[in-house]
Amino acid sequence: MSLRVARSIAALRRYVTAARSRGQKIGFVPTMGALHEGHLSLVRRARKDNACVVVSIFVNPLQFGPQEDYRRYPRTLARDRTMLADACDCLFVPDARQMYGPEFRTHVEVQGWSDVWCGESRPGHFRGVATVVAKLFNIVQPDQAYFGHKDIQQALLIRRMSEDLSFPVKIRILPTVREPDGLAMSSRNAYLSHEHRQQATVISRALDEAVKTVREGNRDAEVVIGRVRQRLRQASEASVEYIGIMDPVTLDKVRMVERSSILLLAVRFGNTRLIDNCVLGES
Ligand code: PAF
């Protein structure tokens, strides 16, 4: 199997039209590159479920705020391409001019979900994500698309958008892939200093603490969050942006934890912002 690289929307469309005419289902994994095992787990699952697998790499300027890391976001195309060589059929790498022409004006917003949790400190971020994913879905027209649980607000928001706008695509949300010491895999982990990388393992321990607290019979969200805060204090450099517990259907804050409730958090180590989450009813 040789990896086909499509650099234009037209080339990608020709590729998927041909695959479809052979009766193949299309699985799609949108990424911003700097691939790691978390991305590869999505690609492998897409491979299992579909005869044709498309991965996109596009660092989407619309989802970065003016003070954020768009310029320094890791771009490792040659390495990514090698990692994907035997894993997918087609790699789509459009450039920003193709995706957003000079007259571009149209955005997609999932009202009420774009400015909560991570959206509170990242105005415009989820509007940028929804817009690019809607556009990618229109280009690739996948049967199934794959997202990681680590970015749970993003994954749920994309599922909401797809249902609301009747995209004929199934959104699959797959488990977070972790380093052996528990840190959730993320392209941004590369920014961490040695000291911060070591301290960041406190996040997964704090999530374990939350699950344990619920298992012991505590369902009061404030109690669970209090335990998580306490655990995070063990890392002197951790600065909590938010910790909360939400309902996965409404994204509303919950006061009493249910089996499906999700604890989510954002923590900074220096300039690096890390996010993670866990379903509280799961062990
Ligand atoms: O999760 C990401 O890498 C990005 O937000 C996505 C979904 C590829 C949209 O740019």
Coordinates of C-alpha atoms and ligand atoms in Angstrom, one line a residue:
M1 CA 0.0 0.0 0.0
S2 CA 1.5 3.3 -0.9
L3 CA 0.5 6.5 0.8
R4 CA -1.2 9.0 -1.6
V5 CA -0.6 12.7 -0.7
A6 CA -3.3 15.2 -1.8
R7 CA -2.3 18.8 -1.6
S8 CA -5.4 20.3 -3.1
I9 CA -9.1 20.0 -2.4
A10 CA -9.6 18.9 -6.1
A11 CA -7.1 16.1 -5.8
L12 CA -8.6 14.9 -2.5
R13 CA -12.0 14.9 -4.0
R14 CA -10.9 12.9 -7.0
Y15 CA -9.3 10.4 -4.7
V16 CA -12.4 9.8 -2.5
T17 CA -14.8 9.8 -5.4
A18 CA -12.7 7.0 -6.9
A19 CA -12.7 5.1 -3.6
R20 CA -16.4 5.5 -3.2
S21 CA -17.1 4.3 -6.8
R22 CA -15.3 1.1 -5.8
G23 CA -17.8 0.8 -3.0
Q24 CA -15.3 1.7 -0.2
K25 CA -16.3 3.3 3.0
I26 CA -14.3 6.3 4.0
G27 CA -12.8 6.7 7.5
F28 CA -11.4 10.1 8.3
V29 CA -9.0 11.3 11.0
P30 CA -8.5 15.1 11.0
T31 CA -5.3 16.3 12.7
M32 CA -3.0 19.2 13.0
G33 CA 0.1 16.9 12.6
A34 CA 2.9 16.5 15.1
L35 CA 1.5 13.0 15.3
H36 CA 1.8 10.7 18.3
E37 CA 0.5 7.4 19.4
G38 CA -2.9 9.0 20.3
H39 CA -3.4 9.9 16.6
L40 CA -2.2 6.5 15.4
S41 CA -4.7 4.8 17.6
L42 CA -7.5 6.7 15.8
V43 CA -6.0 5.8 12.4
R44 CA -5.7 2.1 13.3
R45 CA -9.3 2.1 14.4
A46 CA -10.3 3.9 11.2
R47 CA -8.4 1.2 9.2
K48 CA -10.3 -1.5 11.0
D49 CA -13.7 0.0 10.3
N50 CA -13.2 1.3 6.7
A51 CA -11.7 0.2 3.4
C52 CA -10.3 3.7 2.7
V53 CA -8.7 5.9 5.4
V54 CA -8.0 9.6 4.9
V55 CA -5.9 11.6 7.4
S56 CA -5.7 15.4 7.1
I57 CA -2.9 17.5 8.5
F58 CA -3.7 21.2 8.7
V59 CA -2.7 23.6 11.4
N60 CA -5.9 25.6 11.4
P61 CA -5.2 29.4 12.0
L62 CA -8.9 30.0 12.8
Q63 CA -8.7 28.0 16.1
F64 CA -5.8 29.9 17.6
G65 CA -6.2 33.2 19.5
P66 CA -3.8 36.1 18.7
Q67 CA -1.7 35.3 21.8
E68 CA -1.6 31.6 21.2
D69 CA 0.9 29.2 19.7
Y70 CA -0.1 29.1 16.0
R71 CA 3.3 30.1 14.8
R72 CA 5.3 27.8 17.0
Y73 CA 2.9 24.9 16.8
P74 CA 5.1 21.9 15.9
R75 CA 5.1 21.2 12.2
T76 CA 6.7 17.8 11.5
L77 CA 5.3 16.8 8.1
A78 CA 8.2 14.6 6.9
R79 CA 8.1 12.6 10.2
D80 CA 4.3 12.4 10.2
R81 CA 4.3 11.1 6.6
T82 CA 6.7 8.3 7.6
M83 CA 4.5 7.4 10.5
L84 CA 1.4 7.2 8.3
A85 CA 3.1 5.4 5.4
D86 CA 1.6 2.0 6.2
A87 CA -1.3 3.2 8.3
C88 CA -3.6 5.1 5.9
D89 CA -4.4 5.4 2.2
C90 CA -4.5 9.2 1.6
L91 CA -2.9 12.1 3.4
F92 CA -4.6 15.5 2.8
V93 CA -2.3 18.5 3.4
P94 CA -4.0 21.6 2.2
D95 CA -2.5 25.0 2.7
A96 CA -4.2 27.9 4.5
R97 CA -4.8 29.8 1.2
Q98 CA -6.8 26.9 -0.2
M99 CA -8.8 26.5 2.9
Y100 CA -9.5 30.1 3.5
G101 CA -9.5 32.2 0.4
P102 CA -9.3 36.0 0.6
E103 CA -13.2 36.4 0.5
F104 CA -13.8 33.8 3.2
R105 CA -16.6 34.8 5.6
T106 CA -18.5 31.8 6.8
H107 CA -18.2 30.3 10.2
V108 CA -19.9 27.6 12.2
E109 CA -20.7 28.1 15.8
V110 CA -22.3 25.6 18.3
Q111 CA -24.1 28.1 20.4
G112 CA -23.6 28.0 24.1
W113 CA -20.9 25.3 23.8
S114 CA -18.1 27.4 22.4
D115 CA -17.6 29.7 25.3
V116 CA -17.8 27.3 28.2
W117 CA -15.0 25.2 29.8
C118 CA -12.0 25.5 27.5
G119 CA -13.9 28.1 25.5
E120 CA -14.0 30.5 28.4
S121 CA -10.2 31.2 28.2
R122 CA -10.0 30.5 24.4
P123 CA -12.5 32.8 22.7
G124 CA -13.1 31.9 19.1
H125 CA -11.3 28.5 19.5
F126 CA -14.3 26.2 19.1
R127 CA -15.8 28.4 16.4
G128 CA -12.5 27.8 14.5
V129 CA -12.6 24.1 15.2
A130 CA -16.3 23.7 14.1
T131 CA -15.7 25.7 11.0
V132 CA -12.6 23.8 9.8
V133 CA -14.1 20.4 10.7
A134 CA -17.4 21.3 8.8
K135 CA -15.3 22.3 5.8
L136 CA -13.2 19.1 6.0
F137 CA -16.3 17.0 6.3
N138 CA -17.6 18.6 3.1
I139 CA -14.4 18.0 1.3
V140 CA -13.7 14.4 2.4
Q141 CA -17.4 13.3 2.9
P142 CA -16.4 10.5 5.3
D143 CA -18.7 7.8 6.6
Q144 CA -17.0 7.8 10.0
A145 CA -14.7 10.4 11.6
Y146 CA -12.4 9.7 14.6
F147 CA -11.6 12.0 17.6
G148 CA -9.8 11.4 20.9
H149 CA -11.5 11.5 24.3
K150 CA -8.7 13.8 25.6
D151 CA -10.3 16.7 23.7
I152 CA -13.8 15.7 25.0
Q153 CA -15.4 19.2 24.6
Q154 CA -14.2 19.3 21.0
A155 CA -15.4 15.8 20.2
L156 CA -18.9 16.4 21.7
L157 CA -19.1 19.7 20.0
I158 CA -18.3 18.2 16.6
R159 CA -20.8 15.4 17.2
R160 CA -23.5 18.1 18.1
M161 CA -22.6 20.1 15.0
S162 CA -22.8 17.0 12.7
E163 CA -26.2 16.1 14.1
D164 CA -27.5 19.7 13.9
L165 CA -26.3 20.2 10.4
S166 CA -27.2 16.7 9.2
F167 CA -23.7 15.7 8.1
P168 CA -24.0 12.0 7.1
V169 CA -21.0 11.0 9.3
K170 CA -20.7 8.9 12.4
I171 CA -18.5 10.5 15.0
R172 CA -16.4 8.0 16.9
I173 CA -14.8 9.1 20.2
L174 CA -11.9 6.8 21.2
P175 CA -10.1 6.5 24.6
T176 CA -7.2 8.8 25.5
V177 CA -3.8 7.3 24.9
R178 CA -1.4 7.9 27.8
E179 CA 2.3 7.7 28.3
P180 CA 3.5 4.9 30.7
D181 CA 3.5 7.4 33.6
G182 CA -0.1 8.5 32.9
L183 CA 0.3 11.8 31.1
A184 CA -2.2 12.1 28.2
M185 CA -0.5 12.2 24.9
S186 CA -0.6 15.6 23.2
S187 CA 1.4 17.4 20.6
R188 CA 1.9 20.2 23.1
N189 CA 3.7 17.9 25.6
A190 CA 6.8 18.7 23.5
Y191 CA 6.8 22.2 24.9
L192 CA 7.2 21.0 28.5
S193 CA 10.6 21.5 30.2
H194 CA 12.1 18.4 31.9
E195 CA 10.9 19.6 35.3
H196 CA 7.4 20.5 34.1
R197 CA 7.1 17.2 32.2
Q198 CA 7.8 15.3 35.5
Q199 CA 5.4 17.4 37.5
A200 CA 2.6 17.0 34.8
T201 CA 2.1 13.4 35.8
V202 CA 0.1 14.8 38.7
I203 CA -2.8 15.4 36.3
S204 CA -3.6 11.7 35.8
R205 CA -3.1 11.0 39.5
A206 CA -5.6 13.7 40.2
L207 CA -8.1 12.1 37.8
D208 CA -7.6 8.7 39.5
E209 CA -8.3 10.4 42.8
A210 CA -11.5 11.8 41.4
V211 CA -12.7 8.4 40.3
K212 CA -11.7 6.9 43.6
T213 CA -13.6 9.6 45.5
V214 CA -16.7 8.8 43.6
R215 CA -16.3 5.1 44.0
E216 CA -16.1 5.6 47.8
G217 CA -19.6 7.0 47.6
N218 CA -19.0 10.8 47.3
R219 CA -21.3 12.3 44.7
D220 CA -21.1 15.9 45.6
A221 CA -19.2 17.6 42.8
E222 CA -17.6 20.1 45.1
V223 CA -16.1 17.4 47.2
V224 CA -14.7 15.6 44.2
I225 CA -13.3 18.8 42.7
G226 CA -11.8 19.7 46.1
R227 CA -9.9 16.3 46.2
V228 CA -8.6 17.0 42.7
R229 CA -7.3 20.4 43.6
Q230 CA -5.6 19.0 46.7
R231 CA -3.8 16.4 44.6
L232 CA -2.7 19.0 42.0
R233 CA -1.2 21.1 44.8
Q234 CA 1.5 18.4 45.0
A235 CA 3.0 19.9 41.9
S236 CA 4.5 23.3 42.8
E237 CA 4.4 24.5 39.2
A238 CA 0.9 23.6 38.4
S239 CA -1.5 26.5 37.9
V240 CA -5.1 25.4 37.6
E241 CA -7.1 27.2 34.9
Y242 CA -10.3 25.3 35.6
I243 CA -11.7 22.1 37.1
G244 CA -15.3 21.1 36.6
I245 CA -17.7 18.3 36.3
M246 CA -20.1 18.3 33.3
D247 CA -23.0 16.4 31.9
P248 CA -21.9 14.9 28.5
V249 CA -25.2 15.6 26.9
T250 CA -25.7 19.2 27.8
L251 CA -22.2 20.2 28.8
D252 CA -23.8 21.8 31.8
K253 CA -22.0 21.8 35.2
V254 CA -23.4 19.1 37.5
R255 CA -23.7 19.3 41.3
M256 CA -24.3 15.6 41.9
V257 CA -22.1 13.2 40.0
E258 CA -23.8 10.6 37.7
R259 CA -22.2 7.6 36.1
S260 CA -21.7 9.4 32.8
S261 CA -20.5 12.7 34.4
I262 CA -17.1 13.9 33.1
L263 CA -14.5 15.7 35.2
L264 CA -12.4 17.9 33.0
L265 CA -9.6 20.3 33.7
A266 CA -7.0 22.6 32.2
V267 CA -3.7 23.1 34.0
R268 CA -0.8 25.2 33.0
F269 CA 2.9 24.4 33.6
G270 CA 4.7 27.6 32.6
N271 CA 3.4 28.6 29.2
T272 CA 2.1 25.2 28.4
R273 CA -1.6 24.5 28.9
L274 CA -2.6 20.9 29.3
I275 CA -6.1 19.4 29.3
D276 CA -7.4 16.1 30.4
N277 CA -10.6 14.5 31.6
C278 CA -12.2 11.3 32.9
V279 CA -15.6 9.7 33.1
L280 CA -16.4 9.5 36.8
G281 CA -18.5 6.4 36.7
E282 CA -15.8 4.4 35.0
S283 CA -13.0 2.7 36.8
Ligands
PAF1 O1 -7.8 18.2 17.5 C1 -7.2 18.7 16.5 O2 -6.1 18.4 16.2 C2 -7.9 19.9 15.8 O3 -8.6 20.7 16.7 C3 -8.8 19.4 14.6 C4 -9.9 18.5 15.1 C5 -7.9 18.7 13.6 C6 -9.3 20.6 13.9 O4 -8.3 21.5 13.5

